[in-house]
Amino acid sequence: MKLYSQYLSANSGAAESDASPMVEMNTTPLIDVLLVLLVMLIITIPVQLHSVNLDMPSYQASTVEPEVVLVQMDAAGFLRWNAELVPDIASLNMRVATSAAMSVQPEIHLRPSSDTPYAFVAAFLVMAQKAGLTKVGVVN
């Protein structure tokens, strides 16, 4: 038996002084358990403790209804701006530019008659686009 123990001690590479028992504790499982407990604690804390109370200012947005401008067009090319006859192109350009410069642009409802040439309608739409009007529609 003594020969066998000498063989083991010779092949293990450990000296006789290192034969003392190992006293270190493996802490890896302990850390894992602590992390699980910490996560469970964080989850079970009421949601109210996680919130941040802020005093937000109250604001009511004022809704400004845009003005509606009805532009009527007949087959001869005569225009009416809200039932008022527009005498010439310069006057029409001035009204379109004034409408485009407003802070709240009016809605332009273009109502051509059924026999109005498309070229007249297209010319008005191009004029409105160049002036910067964004709310232009063709209505019946």
PDB file of C-alpha atoms in Angstrom:
ATOM      1  CA  MET A   1       0.000   0.000   0.000  1.00  0.00           C
ATOM      2  CA  LYS A   2       2.860   2.302   0.779  1.00  0.00           C
ATOM      3  CA  LEU A   3       4.217   1.807  -2.712  1.00  0.00           C
ATOM      4  CA  TYR A   4       0.919   2.859  -4.231  1.00  0.00           C
ATOM      5  CA  SER A   5       0.757   6.078  -2.168  1.00  0.00           C
ATOM      6  CA  GLN A   6       4.338   6.914  -3.135  1.00  0.00           C
ATOM      7  CA  TYR A   7       3.410   6.387  -6.766  1.00  0.00           C
ATOM      8  CA  LEU A   8       0.446   8.770  -6.479  1.00  0.00           C
ATOM      9  CA  SER A   9       2.418  11.471  -4.705  1.00  0.00           C
ATOM     10  CA  ALA A  10       5.261  11.193  -7.219  1.00  0.00           C
ATOM     11  CA  ASN A  11       2.962  11.515 -10.258  1.00  0.00           C
ATOM     12  CA  SER A  12       0.656  14.209  -8.914  1.00  0.00           C
ATOM     13  CA  GLY A  13       3.372  16.846  -8.965  1.00  0.00           C
ATOM     14  CA  ALA A  14       2.278  18.181  -5.589  1.00  0.00           C
ATOM     15  CA  ALA A  15       4.731  18.388  -2.768  1.00  0.00           C
ATOM     16  CA  GLU A  16       3.977  16.962   0.645  1.00  0.00           C
ATOM     17  CA  SER A  17       3.409  20.470   2.032  1.00  0.00           C
ATOM     18  CA  ASP A  18       0.606  21.134  -0.524  1.00  0.00           C
ATOM     19  CA  ALA A  19      -1.384  18.150   0.659  1.00  0.00           C
ATOM     20  CA  SER A  20      -3.451  20.353   3.007  1.00  0.00           C
ATOM     21  CA  PRO A  21      -7.187  20.487   2.253  1.00  0.00           C
ATOM     22  CA  MET A  22      -8.532  23.265   0.039  1.00  0.00           C
ATOM     23  CA  VAL A  23     -10.463  25.828   2.166  1.00  0.00           C
ATOM     24  CA  GLU A  24     -11.603  28.295  -0.529  1.00  0.00           C
ATOM     25  CA  MET A  25     -15.318  28.399  -1.203  1.00  0.00           C
ATOM     26  CA  ASN A  26     -16.622  28.573  -4.758  1.00  0.00           C
ATOM     27  CA  THR A  27     -18.636  31.839  -4.804  1.00  0.00           C
ATOM     28  CA  THR A  28     -19.945  31.643  -8.370  1.00  0.00           C
ATOM     29  CA  PRO A  29     -23.233  29.902  -7.435  1.00  0.00           C
ATOM     30  CA  LEU A  30     -23.695  32.347  -4.566  1.00  0.00           C
ATOM     31  CA  ILE A  31     -23.326  35.331  -6.902  1.00  0.00           C
ATOM     32  CA  ASP A  32     -25.813  33.772  -9.320  1.00  0.00           C
ATOM     33  CA  VAL A  33     -28.382  33.350  -6.563  1.00  0.00           C
ATOM     34  CA  LEU A  34     -27.861  36.938  -5.391  1.00  0.00           C
ATOM     35  CA  LEU A  35     -28.356  38.289  -8.916  1.00  0.00           C
ATOM     36  CA  VAL A  36     -31.594  36.332  -9.300  1.00  0.00           C
ATOM     37  CA  LEU A  37     -32.845  37.681  -5.971  1.00  0.00           C
ATOM     38  CA  LEU A  38     -31.914  41.223  -7.008  1.00  0.00           C
ATOM     39  CA  VAL A  39     -33.815  40.916 -10.294  1.00  0.00           C
ATOM     40  CA  MET A  40     -36.859  39.536  -8.479  1.00  0.00           C
ATOM     41  CA  LEU A  41     -36.730  42.415  -6.006  1.00  0.00           C
ATOM     42  CA  ILE A  42     -36.560  45.007  -8.792  1.00  0.00           C
ATOM     43  CA  ILE A  43     -39.501  43.408 -10.593  1.00  0.00           C
ATOM     44  CA  THR A  44     -41.680  43.252  -7.485  1.00  0.00           C
ATOM     45  CA  ILE A  45     -41.174  46.920  -6.525  1.00  0.00           C
ATOM     46  CA  PRO A  46     -44.434  48.739  -7.311  1.00  0.00           C
ATOM     47  CA  VAL A  47     -44.491  50.669 -10.567  1.00  0.00           C
ATOM     48  CA  GLN A  48     -45.391  53.874  -8.731  1.00  0.00           C
ATOM     49  CA  LEU A  49     -41.934  54.012  -7.227  1.00  0.00           C
ATOM     50  CA  HIS A  50     -40.383  53.960 -10.713  1.00  0.00           C
ATOM     51  CA  SER A  51     -42.358  56.949 -11.999  1.00  0.00           C
ATOM     52  CA  VAL A  52     -41.169  60.529 -12.051  1.00  0.00           C
ATOM     53  CA  ASN A  53     -43.839  63.116 -11.325  1.00  0.00           C
ATOM     54  CA  LEU A  54     -43.652  66.182 -13.534  1.00  0.00           C
ATOM     55  CA  ASP A  55     -45.892  69.207 -13.523  1.00  0.00           C
ATOM     56  CA  MET A  56     -46.683  69.581 -17.196  1.00  0.00           C
ATOM     57  CA  PRO A  57     -48.136  72.836 -18.414  1.00  0.00           C
ATOM     58  CA  SER A  58     -51.635  72.602 -19.747  1.00  0.00           C
ATOM     59  CA  TYR A  59     -52.126  73.928 -23.236  1.00  0.00           C
ATOM     60  CA  GLN A  60     -55.222  74.041 -25.335  1.00  0.00           C
ATOM     61  CA  ALA A  61     -54.460  74.438 -28.991  1.00  0.00           C
ATOM     62  CA  SER A  62     -56.683  76.969 -30.599  1.00  0.00           C
ATOM     63  CA  THR A  63     -58.130  75.679 -33.802  1.00  0.00           C
ATOM     64  CA  VAL A  64     -58.299  78.341 -36.438  1.00  0.00           C
ATOM     65  CA  GLU A  65     -60.610  77.417 -39.246  1.00  0.00           C
ATOM     66  CA  PRO A  66     -59.190  78.589 -42.555  1.00  0.00           C
ATOM     67  CA  GLU A  67     -61.256  80.926 -44.668  1.00  0.00           C
ATOM     68  CA  VAL A  68     -62.885  79.331 -47.699  1.00  0.00           C
ATOM     69  CA  VAL A  69     -62.548  81.248 -50.953  1.00  0.00           C
ATOM     70  CA  LEU A  70     -64.788  80.172 -53.809  1.00  0.00           C
ATOM     71  CA  VAL A  71     -63.333  80.912 -57.236  1.00  0.00           C
ATOM     72  CA  GLN A  72     -65.869  80.432 -60.033  1.00  0.00           C
ATOM     73  CA  MET A  73     -64.739  80.163 -63.636  1.00  0.00           C
ATOM     74  CA  ASP A  74     -66.888  80.194 -66.761  1.00  0.00           C
ATOM     75  CA  ALA A  75     -66.240  79.114 -70.345  1.00  0.00           C
ATOM     76  CA  ALA A  76     -65.297  82.631 -71.453  1.00  0.00           C
ATOM     77  CA  GLY A  77     -62.533  82.790 -68.832  1.00  0.00           C
ATOM     78  CA  PHE A  78     -64.275  85.222 -66.454  1.00  0.00           C
ATOM     79  CA  LEU A  79     -63.432  84.656 -62.794  1.00  0.00           C
ATOM     80  CA  ARG A  80     -65.399  85.431 -59.663  1.00  0.00           C
ATOM     81  CA  TRP A  81     -63.558  85.579 -56.314  1.00  0.00           C
ATOM     82  CA  ASN A  82     -66.216  84.968 -53.637  1.00  0.00           C
ATOM     83  CA  ALA A  83     -68.923  86.100 -56.100  1.00  0.00           C
ATOM     84  CA  GLU A  84     -66.991  89.308 -56.927  1.00  0.00           C
ATOM     85  CA  LEU A  85     -65.964  89.650 -60.562  1.00  0.00           C
ATOM     86  CA  VAL A  86     -62.173  89.768 -61.057  1.00  0.00           C
ATOM     87  CA  PRO A  87     -61.493  92.314 -63.831  1.00  0.00           C
ATOM     88  CA  ASP A  88     -58.037  91.190 -65.001  1.00  0.00           C
ATOM     89  CA  ILE A  89     -55.085  88.831 -64.451  1.00  0.00           C
ATOM     90  CA  ALA A  90     -53.135  91.398 -62.410  1.00  0.00           C
ATOM     91  CA  SER A  91     -55.993  91.665 -59.935  1.00  0.00           C
ATOM     92  CA  LEU A  92     -56.188  87.871 -59.736  1.00  0.00           C
ATOM     93  CA  ASN A  93     -52.417  87.638 -59.152  1.00  0.00           C
ATOM     94  CA  MET A  94     -52.699  90.188 -56.341  1.00  0.00           C
ATOM     95  CA  ARG A  95     -55.499  88.250 -54.627  1.00  0.00           C
ATOM     96  CA  VAL A  96     -53.659  84.936 -54.954  1.00  0.00           C
ATOM     97  CA  ALA A  97     -50.412  86.450 -53.604  1.00  0.00           C
ATOM     98  CA  THR A  98     -52.279  88.078 -50.694  1.00  0.00           C
ATOM     99  CA  SER A  99     -53.912  84.754 -49.827  1.00  0.00           C
ATOM    100  CA  ALA A 100     -50.573  82.927 -49.996  1.00  0.00           C
ATOM    101  CA  ALA A 101     -48.944  85.464 -47.657  1.00  0.00           C
ATOM    102  CA  MET A 102     -51.541  84.974 -44.898  1.00  0.00           C
ATOM    103  CA  SER A 103     -50.407  83.143 -41.749  1.00  0.00           C
ATOM    104  CA  VAL A 104     -53.343  80.746 -42.118  1.00  0.00           C
ATOM    105  CA  GLN A 105     -53.841  80.252 -45.814  1.00  0.00           C
ATOM    106  CA  PRO A 106     -57.439  80.079 -47.000  1.00  0.00           C
ATOM    107  CA  GLU A 107     -58.826  77.044 -48.738  1.00  0.00           C
ATOM    108  CA  ILE A 108     -59.289  77.865 -52.403  1.00  0.00           C
ATOM    109  CA  HIS A 109     -62.247  76.021 -53.933  1.00  0.00           C
ATOM    110  CA  LEU A 110     -62.102  76.309 -57.709  1.00  0.00           C
ATOM    111  CA  ARG A 111     -65.474  75.719 -59.372  1.00  0.00           C
ATOM    112  CA  PRO A 112     -65.192  75.712 -63.158  1.00  0.00           C
ATOM    113  CA  SER A 113     -68.330  75.434 -65.243  1.00  0.00           C
ATOM    114  CA  SER A 114     -68.770  72.261 -67.241  1.00  0.00           C
ATOM    115  CA  ASP A 115     -67.785  73.931 -70.507  1.00  0.00           C
ATOM    116  CA  THR A 116     -64.660  75.721 -69.193  1.00  0.00           C
ATOM    117  CA  PRO A 117     -61.556  74.777 -71.200  1.00  0.00           C
ATOM    118  CA  TYR A 118     -58.994  72.803 -69.221  1.00  0.00           C
ATOM    119  CA  ALA A 119     -56.298  75.326 -70.178  1.00  0.00           C
ATOM    120  CA  PHE A 120     -58.039  77.994 -68.026  1.00  0.00           C
ATOM    121  CA  VAL A 121     -58.238  75.643 -65.046  1.00  0.00           C
ATOM    122  CA  ALA A 122     -54.617  74.552 -65.441  1.00  0.00           C
ATOM    123  CA  ALA A 123     -53.461  78.184 -65.740  1.00  0.00           C
ATOM    124  CA  PHE A 124     -55.176  79.070 -62.450  1.00  0.00           C
ATOM    125  CA  LEU A 125     -53.709  76.021 -60.687  1.00  0.00           C
ATOM    126  CA  VAL A 126     -50.200  76.911 -61.913  1.00  0.00           C
ATOM    127  CA  MET A 127     -50.659  80.504 -60.718  1.00  0.00           C
ATOM    128  CA  ALA A 128     -51.763  79.280 -57.271  1.00  0.00           C
ATOM    129  CA  GLN A 129     -48.843  76.867 -57.038  1.00  0.00           C
ATOM    130  CA  LYS A 130     -46.287  79.519 -57.997  1.00  0.00           C
ATOM    131  CA  ALA A 131     -47.734  81.866 -55.373  1.00  0.00           C
ATOM    132  CA  GLY A 132     -47.297  79.177 -52.708  1.00  0.00           C
ATOM    133  CA  LEU A 133     -50.910  78.261 -52.001  1.00  0.00           C
ATOM    134  CA  THR A 134     -51.130  74.760 -50.564  1.00  0.00           C
ATOM    135  CA  LYS A 135     -54.881  74.294 -50.073  1.00  0.00           C
ATOM    136  CA  VAL A 136     -56.378  74.410 -53.552  1.00  0.00           C
ATOM    137  CA  GLY A 137     -59.085  72.057 -54.729  1.00  0.00           C
ATOM    138  CA  VAL A 138     -61.470  71.683 -57.633  1.00  0.00           C
ATOM    139  CA  VAL A 139     -65.094  71.335 -56.515  1.00  0.00           C
ATOM    140  CA  ASN A 140     -68.436  70.848 -58.292  1.00  0.00           C
TER     141      ASN A 140
END
